[in-house]
Amino acid sequence: MKLLMILMFLSSFSAFAQRNPQIRVCNLNGGRFWSLDITKPADDNIGFCRYNNSLIGSLSLIQHFHFSRDTFAMKAYKESARIGYSSCFDAGATTIIGTDSEGGSWDICQFKDYSFVLEKTLTEGFYSPFNQSLSGSL
């Protein structure tokens, strides 16, 4: 009976994940869904697609893959192929701090259109080995 309950839970969780567009876009494009809590400018939980340690907002990937539009975060990341950024500020973004469920802290670039990319993802650049999986998915 316990085994049946566990199998039912796992199948319902899997079905939920496939219905959630943020999780689905990450899974279909080689990433893993990851969320971070932020407190400034307001309390929120932001969804990201994680490629090893690279992070980009999952909504940016939805816009990119489903609507052929790029958010400011995606544009800045793509431009990092030819422009070197040393901070979020260099790309026209502000730095905010996100925390994960394990208490880890992440420096995140937040753009005016409320799109996000990990600061290290942006500063390492499109062709960096750090971003190889993310860049390969695009």
Short mmCIF file of C-alpha atoms in Angstrom, two decimals:
data_model
loop_
_atom_site.label_atom_id
_atom_site.label_comp_id
_atom_site.label_asym_id
_atom_site.label_seq_id
_atom_site.Cartn_x
_atom_site.Cartn_y
_atom_site.Cartn_z
CA MET A 1 0.00 0.00 0.00
CA LYS A 2 2.84 2.40 0.86
CA LEU A 3 4.52 1.64 -2.44
CA LEU A 4 1.29 2.44 -4.29
CA MET A 5 1.00 5.78 -2.47
CA ILE A 6 4.59 6.67 -3.31
CA LEU A 7 4.08 5.78 -6.98
CA MET A 8 0.89 7.85 -7.12
CA PHE A 9 2.69 10.83 -5.57
CA LEU A 10 5.59 10.59 -7.98
CA SER A 11 3.35 10.31 -11.02
CA SER A 12 1.22 13.27 -9.93
CA PHE A 13 4.37 15.35 -9.30
CA SER A 14 5.71 14.44 -12.74
CA ALA A 15 2.39 15.40 -14.33
CA PHE A 16 2.45 18.76 -12.49
CA ALA A 17 6.00 19.43 -13.66
CA GLN A 18 5.00 18.85 -17.28
CA ARG A 19 2.06 21.26 -16.95
CA ASN A 20 4.16 24.02 -15.41
CA PRO A 21 5.59 25.99 -18.36
CA GLN A 22 8.64 27.22 -16.43
CA ILE A 23 9.66 23.70 -15.44
CA ARG A 24 8.82 22.33 -18.88
CA VAL A 25 10.93 24.89 -20.79
CA CYS A 26 13.93 24.04 -18.61
CA ASN A 27 13.48 20.29 -19.04
CA LEU A 28 12.96 20.47 -22.81
CA ASN A 29 16.06 22.59 -23.33
CA GLY A 30 18.59 20.67 -21.27
CA GLY A 31 18.34 22.65 -18.04
CA ARG A 32 16.94 22.01 -14.61
CA PHE A 33 14.34 24.21 -12.92
CA TRP A 34 15.72 26.11 -9.95
CA SER A 35 14.08 28.78 -7.82
CA LEU A 36 15.51 31.52 -5.65
CA ASP A 37 13.88 33.68 -3.01
CA ILE A 38 14.52 37.39 -3.13
CA THR A 39 13.60 40.06 -0.61
CA LYS A 40 14.43 43.26 -2.51
CA PRO A 41 12.89 45.07 -4.23
CA ALA A 42 10.01 42.89 -2.95
CA ASP A 43 9.56 39.40 -1.55
CA ASP A 44 9.30 36.99 -4.44
CA ASN A 45 10.32 33.56 -5.65
CA ILE A 46 11.98 33.62 -9.08
CA GLY A 47 12.18 30.64 -11.42
CA PHE A 48 15.44 29.93 -13.24
CA CYS A 49 16.75 27.34 -15.62
CA ARG A 50 19.99 25.99 -14.26
CA TYR A 51 22.70 24.64 -16.54
CA ASN A 52 25.38 23.31 -14.17
CA ASN A 53 25.99 26.56 -12.24
CA SER A 54 24.74 28.98 -14.91
CA LEU A 55 21.32 30.50 -14.26
CA ILE A 56 18.95 32.41 -16.49
CA GLY A 57 15.34 33.29 -15.72
CA SER A 58 12.95 30.60 -16.92
CA LEU A 59 10.57 33.27 -18.24
CA SER A 60 13.40 34.53 -20.47
CA LEU A 61 13.67 31.05 -21.98
CA ILE A 62 9.90 30.88 -22.50
CA GLN A 63 10.03 34.20 -24.36
CA HIS A 64 13.05 33.06 -26.38
CA PHE A 65 11.86 29.60 -27.40
CA HIS A 66 8.10 30.07 -27.64
CA PHE A 67 7.70 33.67 -28.82
CA SER A 68 11.06 34.42 -30.52
CA ARG A 69 11.47 37.48 -28.29
CA ASP A 70 14.38 38.14 -26.02
CA THR A 71 14.15 39.75 -22.61
CA PHE A 72 16.80 42.24 -21.52
CA ALA A 73 18.54 39.45 -19.58
CA MET A 74 18.66 37.22 -22.66
CA LYS A 75 19.88 40.07 -24.86
CA ALA A 76 22.64 40.91 -22.40
CA TYR A 77 23.67 37.27 -22.16
CA LYS A 78 23.83 36.91 -25.94
CA GLU A 79 25.75 40.19 -26.19
CA SER A 80 28.31 38.79 -23.74
CA ALA A 81 29.64 36.88 -26.76
CA ARG A 82 31.14 40.14 -27.99
CA ILE A 83 30.99 42.52 -25.00
CA GLY A 84 32.78 41.87 -21.72
CA TYR A 85 30.71 42.67 -18.65
CA SER A 86 32.31 42.99 -15.22
CA SER A 87 29.06 43.49 -13.31
CA CYS A 88 25.29 43.69 -13.63
CA PHE A 89 25.63 47.47 -13.74
CA ASP A 90 27.69 47.25 -16.94
CA ALA A 91 24.71 45.55 -18.61
CA GLY A 92 22.16 48.08 -17.33
CA ALA A 93 20.88 45.89 -14.51
CA THR A 94 20.86 46.04 -10.73
CA THR A 95 22.32 43.38 -8.48
CA ILE A 96 19.97 41.60 -6.12
CA ILE A 97 20.62 38.65 -3.83
CA GLY A 98 18.75 35.39 -4.23
CA THR A 99 18.81 32.54 -1.74
CA ASP A 100 18.14 28.91 -2.50
CA SER A 101 16.43 26.29 -0.35
CA GLU A 102 19.79 25.23 1.09
CA GLY A 103 20.68 28.75 2.24
CA GLY A 104 23.08 29.43 -0.64
CA SER A 105 23.40 33.04 -1.78
CA TRP A 106 23.43 34.04 -5.47
CA ASP A 107 24.17 37.47 -7.02
CA ILE A 108 21.48 38.03 -9.63
CA CYS A 109 21.19 40.71 -12.31
CA GLN A 110 17.68 42.14 -12.45
CA PHE A 111 16.74 44.09 -15.57
CA LYS A 112 14.07 46.75 -16.06
CA ASP A 113 11.71 44.24 -17.68
CA TYR A 114 11.95 42.01 -14.54
CA SER A 115 14.14 39.45 -16.29
CA PHE A 116 17.06 37.81 -14.52
CA VAL A 117 20.45 36.20 -15.10
CA LEU A 118 23.09 35.11 -12.62
CA GLU A 119 25.79 37.79 -12.48
CA LYS A 120 28.55 35.20 -12.89
CA THR A 121 26.75 33.77 -15.95
CA LEU A 122 26.81 37.24 -17.49
CA THR A 123 30.36 38.15 -16.50
CA GLU A 124 31.84 34.81 -17.59
CA GLY A 125 30.37 35.39 -21.06
CA PHE A 126 28.62 33.39 -23.73
CA TYR A 127 31.69 31.39 -24.80
CA SER A 128 32.99 30.58 -21.32
CA PRO A 129 33.23 26.90 -20.32
CA PHE A 130 31.17 27.96 -17.27
CA ASN A 131 28.24 28.63 -19.62
CA GLN A 132 28.82 25.87 -22.16
CA SER A 133 25.56 24.01 -21.45
CA LEU A 134 23.44 27.16 -21.42
CA SER A 135 24.96 28.54 -24.62
CA GLY A 136 24.61 25.15 -26.30
CA SER A 137 20.88 25.11 -25.54
CA LEU A 138 20.34 28.42 -27.28
#
